[in-house]
Amino acid sequence: MASAPPATPRTNRIGLSVLDYRGLKTTLCAGCGHNAISERIVEAMFEMGVRPERVAKFSGIGCSSKSPAYFLSRSHSFNALHGRMPSVATGALLANRTLIGLGVSGDGDTASIGIGQFVHLMRRNLPIIYIIEDNGVYGLTKGQFSATADLGSTLKTGIVNELLPIDTCALAIQLGATFVGRSFSGDKKQLHAMLQAAIAHRGTVMLDIISPCVTFNDHEGSTKSYAYVKEHDEPLQELSFVPSFEDISVEYAPGTTVDVALHDGSRLRLRKLEEGYDPREKVVAVRRLMEAHAQSEVLTGVLYVDTSAESFVDRLHLPDRPLATLPQEAVRPPRAVLDEVMEALR
Amino acid sequence: MAELAVAVRDPSALPGGDPVLNDMTIQVATVNGSGSQSANTVLLRTIFQMGVPVSGKNLFPSNIAGLPTWYSVRASKDGYLARKKEVDLLVAMNAETAREDVAQVRPGGAVVYDAPLGLAQLRGDLAFYPVPFDKLVGSITGDAKLKKLLRNMAYVGVLARLLELEMAEVERAIHKQFGKKAKALELNLAAAHAGFEGAAALQKRDPYLIRRMDATRGKVIVDGNSAAALGALFAGVTLVTWYPITPSSSLVETLIGYLRKYRIGPDGKATFAVVQAEDELAAIGMVIGAGWAGARAMTATAGPGISLMAEFAGLGYFAEVPAVVFDVQRVGPSTGLPTRTSQGDVLSTAFLSHGDTQHILLFPATVEECFSMAVEAFDLAEGFQTPVFVLSDLDLGMNNWMSDPFSYPEQPIRRGKVLSKEDLDRLGEFARYKDVDGDGVTYRTLPGTDHPAAAYFTRGTGHDEHARYSERAEDWEGNLERLARKMDGARSAVPAPIAAGKGARLGVLAYGTSHHAIVEARDELRRERGIETDYLRVRAFPFAREVHAFFESHERVYVVEQNRDGQLAALLKLDLAPELAARVRSIAHITGLPLDARSVTEELAMMEGR
């Protein structure tokens, strides 16, 4: 790369190069799955031609929550409190509905300390992309089990997890998230398409991305190691994403694909690898997740999608202009209103 | 009501003595959930409409129905609004508490009671008026449930007869209360008249009378929570979050009503968002997120919620995010006295969170200040980019107060130091935490600002001037010192204290609702004990310079407040030079009942050895 001749970098549809989407140098461990996810976020935002200034990044506390510093430096970012990213994101995205919200959390940040805010975020269908970088352990505090660790998975020290995991995807589907997927930081193609579709979707997108912790949870006996996930990965579909601004038509034999029209006019094409799986059916999705657990499969793909549900900002009847920047005339009622109220109190 | 009445024998109050005009406390003892609230409001309004200064206090249990509750109405020709310890006139409707209630009436007082309770033999120094309430309302309706409700409006009629309230005003108050509900209106009018007629046979044997005055003209009656809601409405609040908790729920519920009425455009679009959050952690988290993104955001809560908000309060302080939190103080935690008033959150809220945090606190004492300080709170929060807590209390928030009408905010909304795209074009660069103006308040940008230099990375602590991650000692120390400088600047921006008095040696200092007892206690001290005092009402923390000056010019300063440990006194001692801190004398009272003047008068006089 260093010896390559200087060339005009490729630009996207708004004239930005991929460098405009980069962040600071990562301080996470070499080989950390989270770094791969950061790369995919940069690519997806670049490919989709999202203006970085329109994105607001949110995170809680943990290794995963540090990662927003490593992509999209031209976007505002809020590294909030442990487990409390959902509320901060909710407030900010209601204050400015024109922002594209991107939340990055971890399995500890979401499934333990943050489970309360997580479930309530899901049930509101707030437009946000909520990513869990899921490695089954607490990294920053050096390797304790999290609530997504599988039954029987072992720590380096030999300690065995004796509790059932929380399946954040099953929870999200049940609670009202409208785009739910599971992927693997090592599956570049699937994750790329899933993130592009996430950007096109309007509503709560919840992506649980298995992202192995090379330092504390990548050993024999762990069910969140690179080797284990590669071996047990059970993709539901082959994903391809067709952006609204590209005119591509790919023919598939009828009945082998599910085509989902997304809010911005993009299309998500799911070539079925599994007979009978339709991600628009909630009950099927949850049942299949339960089966996957029983069979020790890591089920990946778009598990559930609903493009018809009303989002939280729609339900609140917010104006197109951000609440944050409404002028005084719009938010301070005139003198006559105070007079009227005072009169009624006499 | 475990409080003992002070038996002050007042000859004029005995039967046959001179009438006592427009100066009495009427206590209604009933059961909660029985619909007495409407009757009490009608009673209060009637006296108000007759031009007599009046205040009402609801003393209620943490319960929906079936437990004892009291409502006291104080008419005061002198305009005193504090709770009065002595009960002059009792309306005893609750069998369970009747004996205890009667014991608290001052000698020479009177008792209207539900005839079957048979209270007349309890004391010989009171006038007893038995009223067969069931019989009175029996002719109005056969519905047992309605009858129970109407008994209450019947006692208003009885009191109208005994106190010589004008029935035309009673009717007007009933109209105001029931408005367009024709059926309820008709029944309640009938009940009031039944009471009035039923009491015709009673022989008046007490001195208490209400006579028309002209001291309430142009005034309004409103509770502090509604007033704060109005303030938020006119402050231009755009995001409201909440988790229901007594005594703050009605603030948000009232605000929702006003927002729906006045802040939805003809296109059906709302210029606000209200979110009932899953808990107080989320409620403040949303406010912090929205404040960061540029909204005028608020939440309302009480002590337990404040405790839960601690971590976010610190984040707001260090990340420098505006937020407005109304804390309607009550006694806590857990069960016990959640429906009783207190000033118990002052110290913990001033430093809420971990690390060296400090917050701006505002102390409204009146409903008018609930309104004006709500407006100011948003300007201060955005001006100083920090959480601002408005410390009201249950007495102020949930009780009805007489007030001058509120003034429309003349100042335009001040959004603080926010850089726009155009500013960035002009400046070329931006450093989030750089003290450009030397006042400790730095410039911020809002997410979505369409400029490549606009973004910054927000985190709690550990950042340099450019909001870059830093653990360097110089960065940390510099930031802490700047924050201290910023808070020091707030001293002259917060509502200034209000002084009264003419250069006495002794000072009294109070804040919030304790004010009303002080106004009366100073008169009592002068009249009964010959003690002159100056008075400073503190309206905010950090303390304005005038607070220090007040200590400099007084030998001793009695700090009066409604908590156990003298929380504001403690804050003052931290702020004052040691020689001035030695002048602090603490009078801290906490009974769960609004502070009364007599308690202050007696304690201060005792401490002065008079």
mmCIF file of C-alpha atoms in Angstrom, chain B residues 4-174:
data_model
loop_
_atom_site.group_PDB
_atom_site.id
_atom_site.type_symbol
_atom_site.label_atom_id
_atom_site.label_comp_id
_atom_site.label_asym_id
_atom_site.label_seq_id
_atom_site.Cartn_x
_atom_site.Cartn_y
_atom_site.Cartn_z
ATOM 1 C CA LEU B 4 -50.358 18.900 70.169
ATOM 2 C CA ALA B 5 -52.271 22.105 70.017
ATOM 3 C CA VAL B 6 -50.844 24.981 71.977
ATOM 4 C CA ALA B 7 -53.495 26.030 74.398
ATOM 5 C CA VAL B 8 -53.304 29.769 74.248
ATOM 6 C CA ARG B 9 -56.268 31.120 76.069
ATOM 7 C CA ASP B 10 -57.641 34.011 74.130
ATOM 8 C CA PRO B 11 -60.612 35.665 75.867
ATOM 9 C CA SER B 12 -61.934 37.118 72.654
ATOM 10 C CA ALA B 13 -62.297 33.608 71.290
ATOM 11 C CA LEU B 14 -64.654 32.430 73.989
ATOM 12 C CA PRO B 15 -68.387 32.286 73.394
ATOM 13 C CA GLY B 16 -69.944 35.598 74.101
ATOM 14 C CA GLY B 17 -66.711 37.471 73.367
ATOM 15 C CA ASP B 18 -66.043 39.761 70.441
ATOM 16 C CA PRO B 19 -66.319 38.217 67.009
ATOM 17 C CA VAL B 20 -63.086 37.071 65.378
ATOM 18 C CA LEU B 21 -63.172 38.310 61.813
ATOM 19 C CA ASN B 22 -61.259 36.835 58.910
ATOM 20 C CA ASP B 23 -58.659 35.198 61.082
ATOM 21 C CA MET B 24 -59.038 31.487 61.627
ATOM 22 C CA THR B 25 -57.953 28.032 60.656
ATOM 23 C CA ILE B 26 -60.646 25.597 59.630
ATOM 24 C CA GLN B 27 -59.572 21.983 59.707
ATOM 25 C CA VAL B 28 -61.584 19.369 57.851
ATOM 26 C CA ALA B 29 -60.937 15.800 58.971
ATOM 27 C CA THR B 30 -62.138 13.222 56.539
ATOM 28 C CA VAL B 31 -61.137 10.012 54.766
ATOM 29 C CA ASN B 32 -59.154 10.040 51.561
ATOM 30 C CA GLY B 33 -60.953 8.962 48.432
ATOM 31 C CA SER B 34 -64.241 10.355 49.766
ATOM 32 C CA GLY B 35 -64.312 13.303 47.390
ATOM 33 C CA SER B 36 -63.593 15.950 49.996
ATOM 34 C CA GLN B 37 -61.026 17.669 47.785
ATOM 35 C CA SER B 38 -63.702 19.376 45.683
ATOM 36 C CA ALA B 39 -65.570 20.574 48.758
ATOM 37 C CA ASN B 40 -62.388 21.950 50.285
ATOM 38 C CA THR B 41 -61.510 23.790 47.105
ATOM 39 C CA VAL B 42 -64.974 25.322 47.027
ATOM 40 C CA LEU B 43 -64.564 26.431 50.638
ATOM 41 C CA LEU B 44 -61.177 27.964 49.867
ATOM 42 C CA ARG B 45 -62.424 29.725 46.766
ATOM 43 C CA THR B 46 -65.484 31.110 48.506
ATOM 44 C CA ILE B 47 -63.362 32.834 51.117
ATOM 45 C CA PHE B 48 -60.981 34.027 48.381
ATOM 46 C CA GLN B 49 -63.873 35.398 46.329
ATOM 47 C CA MET B 50 -65.016 37.329 49.380
ATOM 48 C CA GLY B 51 -61.713 39.172 49.207
ATOM 49 C CA VAL B 52 -60.186 37.504 52.277
ATOM 50 C CA PRO B 53 -56.577 36.234 52.033
ATOM 51 C CA VAL B 54 -56.664 32.482 52.324
ATOM 52 C CA SER B 55 -54.435 29.436 52.002
ATOM 53 C CA GLY B 56 -55.192 25.728 51.943
ATOM 54 C CA LYS B 57 -53.112 22.771 52.969
ATOM 55 C CA ASN B 58 -53.856 19.197 52.170
ATOM 56 C CA LEU B 59 -52.404 16.715 54.639
ATOM 57 C CA PHE B 60 -52.921 13.361 53.081
ATOM 58 C CA PRO B 61 -51.666 9.791 53.482
ATOM 59 C CA SER B 62 -49.877 7.675 50.902
ATOM 60 C CA ASN B 63 -53.035 5.855 50.002
ATOM 61 C CA ILE B 64 -55.846 5.955 47.438
ATOM 62 C CA ALA B 65 -58.868 5.452 49.630
ATOM 63 C CA GLY B 66 -59.845 4.845 53.211
ATOM 64 C CA LEU B 67 -57.148 6.480 55.327
ATOM 65 C CA PRO B 68 -57.512 9.670 57.357
ATOM 66 C CA THR B 69 -56.807 12.925 55.591
ATOM 67 C CA TRP B 70 -56.994 16.542 56.686
ATOM 68 C CA TYR B 71 -57.413 19.783 54.891
ATOM 69 C CA SER B 72 -56.812 23.064 56.594
ATOM 70 C CA VAL B 73 -58.028 26.381 55.315
ATOM 71 C CA ARG B 74 -56.536 29.463 56.850
ATOM 72 C CA ALA B 75 -58.226 32.811 56.409
ATOM 73 C CA SER B 76 -55.928 35.651 57.412
ATOM 74 C CA LYS B 77 -56.860 39.300 57.199
ATOM 75 C CA ASP B 78 -53.145 40.055 57.658
ATOM 76 C CA GLY B 79 -52.249 37.967 54.635
ATOM 77 C CA TYR B 80 -50.276 35.272 56.467
ATOM 78 C CA LEU B 81 -50.080 32.173 54.309
ATOM 79 C CA ALA B 82 -48.145 29.762 56.528
ATOM 80 C CA ARG B 83 -49.774 26.839 58.224
ATOM 81 C CA LYS B 84 -51.093 27.727 61.646
ATOM 82 C CA LYS B 85 -50.583 25.274 64.467
ATOM 83 C CA GLU B 86 -53.853 26.030 66.199
ATOM 84 C CA VAL B 87 -57.154 24.774 64.840
ATOM 85 C CA ASP B 88 -60.046 27.160 65.452
ATOM 86 C CA LEU B 89 -62.811 25.347 63.725
ATOM 87 C CA LEU B 90 -62.960 21.611 63.146
ATOM 88 C CA VAL B 91 -65.159 19.750 60.709
ATOM 89 C CA ALA B 92 -65.095 16.178 61.997
ATOM 90 C CA MET B 93 -66.234 13.702 59.366
ATOM 91 C CA ASN B 94 -63.948 10.783 60.212
ATOM 92 C CA ALA B 95 -64.965 8.549 63.093
ATOM 93 C CA GLU B 96 -61.515 7.021 63.279
ATOM 94 C CA THR B 97 -59.698 10.244 64.138
ATOM 95 C CA ALA B 98 -62.534 12.308 65.627
ATOM 96 C CA ARG B 99 -61.411 12.129 69.257
ATOM 97 C CA GLU B 100 -57.839 13.079 68.463
ATOM 98 C CA ASP B 101 -59.036 15.817 66.135
ATOM 99 C CA VAL B 102 -61.269 17.350 68.792
ATOM 100 C CA ALA B 103 -58.392 17.348 71.269
ATOM 101 C CA GLN B 104 -56.462 19.692 68.996
ATOM 102 C CA VAL B 105 -58.984 22.472 68.710
ATOM 103 C CA ARG B 106 -57.964 25.561 70.639
ATOM 104 C CA PRO B 107 -60.122 26.436 73.643
ATOM 105 C CA GLY B 108 -63.033 28.552 72.567
ATOM 106 C CA GLY B 109 -63.053 26.932 69.159
ATOM 107 C CA ALA B 110 -65.847 25.076 67.470
ATOM 108 C CA VAL B 111 -66.568 21.629 66.078
ATOM 109 C CA VAL B 112 -68.956 20.795 63.276
ATOM 110 C CA TYR B 113 -69.398 17.044 63.333
ATOM 111 C CA ASP B 114 -71.333 14.267 61.769
ATOM 112 C CA ALA B 115 -74.113 13.822 64.343
ATOM 113 C CA PRO B 116 -73.793 10.028 64.782
ATOM 114 C CA LEU B 117 -70.195 10.506 65.994
ATOM 115 C CA GLY B 118 -71.558 11.966 69.241
ATOM 116 C CA LEU B 119 -68.602 14.173 70.086
ATOM 117 C CA ALA B 120 -70.300 16.847 72.147
ATOM 118 C CA GLN B 121 -69.273 15.377 75.496
ATOM 119 C CA LEU B 122 -65.558 15.326 74.717
ATOM 120 C CA ARG B 123 -64.766 18.857 75.807
ATOM 121 C CA GLY B 124 -66.523 21.611 77.644
ATOM 122 C CA ASP B 125 -64.620 24.533 76.206
ATOM 123 C CA LEU B 126 -65.754 24.188 72.599
ATOM 124 C CA ALA B 127 -68.928 24.910 70.685
ATOM 125 C CA PHE B 128 -70.266 21.662 69.213
ATOM 126 C CA TYR B 129 -72.543 21.610 66.192
ATOM 127 C CA PRO B 130 -73.978 18.186 65.381
ATOM 128 C CA VAL B 131 -75.142 17.866 61.779
ATOM 129 C CA PRO B 132 -76.983 14.811 60.431
ATOM 130 C CA PHE B 133 -75.166 14.779 57.095
ATOM 131 C CA ASP B 134 -76.663 11.547 55.767
ATOM 132 C CA LYS B 135 -80.139 12.836 56.419
ATOM 133 C CA LEU B 136 -79.349 16.195 54.785
ATOM 134 C CA VAL B 137 -78.189 14.684 51.528
ATOM 135 C CA GLY B 138 -80.706 11.837 51.632
ATOM 136 C CA SER B 139 -83.318 13.903 49.895
ATOM 137 C CA ILE B 140 -80.949 14.822 47.035
ATOM 138 C CA THR B 141 -80.084 11.340 45.882
ATOM 139 C CA GLY B 142 -80.764 7.725 46.702
ATOM 140 C CA ASP B 143 -77.413 6.626 45.313
ATOM 141 C CA ALA B 144 -75.255 5.581 48.276
ATOM 142 C CA LYS B 145 -72.010 6.355 46.498
ATOM 143 C CA LEU B 146 -73.115 9.835 45.507
ATOM 144 C CA LYS B 147 -74.419 10.472 48.991
ATOM 145 C CA LYS B 148 -70.965 9.841 50.375
ATOM 146 C CA LEU B 149 -69.529 12.485 48.065
ATOM 147 C CA LEU B 150 -72.264 15.023 48.655
ATOM 148 C CA ARG B 151 -71.858 14.916 52.442
ATOM 149 C CA ASN B 152 -68.691 16.890 51.824
ATOM 150 C CA MET B 153 -70.333 19.677 49.882
ATOM 151 C CA ALA B 154 -72.990 19.764 52.600
ATOM 152 C CA TYR B 155 -70.377 20.778 55.205
ATOM 153 C CA VAL B 156 -69.486 23.734 53.002
ATOM 154 C CA GLY B 157 -73.132 24.814 53.295
ATOM 155 C CA VAL B 158 -73.038 24.340 57.061
ATOM 156 C CA LEU B 159 -69.883 26.439 57.310
ATOM 157 C CA ALA B 160 -71.457 29.072 55.091
ATOM 158 C CA ARG B 161 -74.246 29.394 57.642
ATOM 159 C CA LEU B 162 -71.939 29.468 60.661
ATOM 160 C CA LEU B 163 -69.271 31.761 59.209
ATOM 161 C CA GLU B 164 -71.710 33.903 57.261
ATOM 162 C CA LEU B 165 -70.131 33.028 53.929
ATOM 163 C CA GLU B 166 -72.086 34.487 51.051
ATOM 164 C CA MET B 167 -74.069 31.694 49.395
ATOM 165 C CA ALA B 168 -73.827 33.449 46.039
ATOM 166 C CA GLU B 169 -70.034 33.054 46.264
ATOM 167 C CA VAL B 170 -70.377 29.416 47.321
ATOM 168 C CA GLU B 171 -72.467 28.852 44.203
ATOM 169 C CA ARG B 172 -69.945 30.655 42.037
ATOM 170 C CA ALA B 173 -67.152 28.502 43.440
ATOM 171 C CA ILE B 174 -69.187 25.353 42.776
#
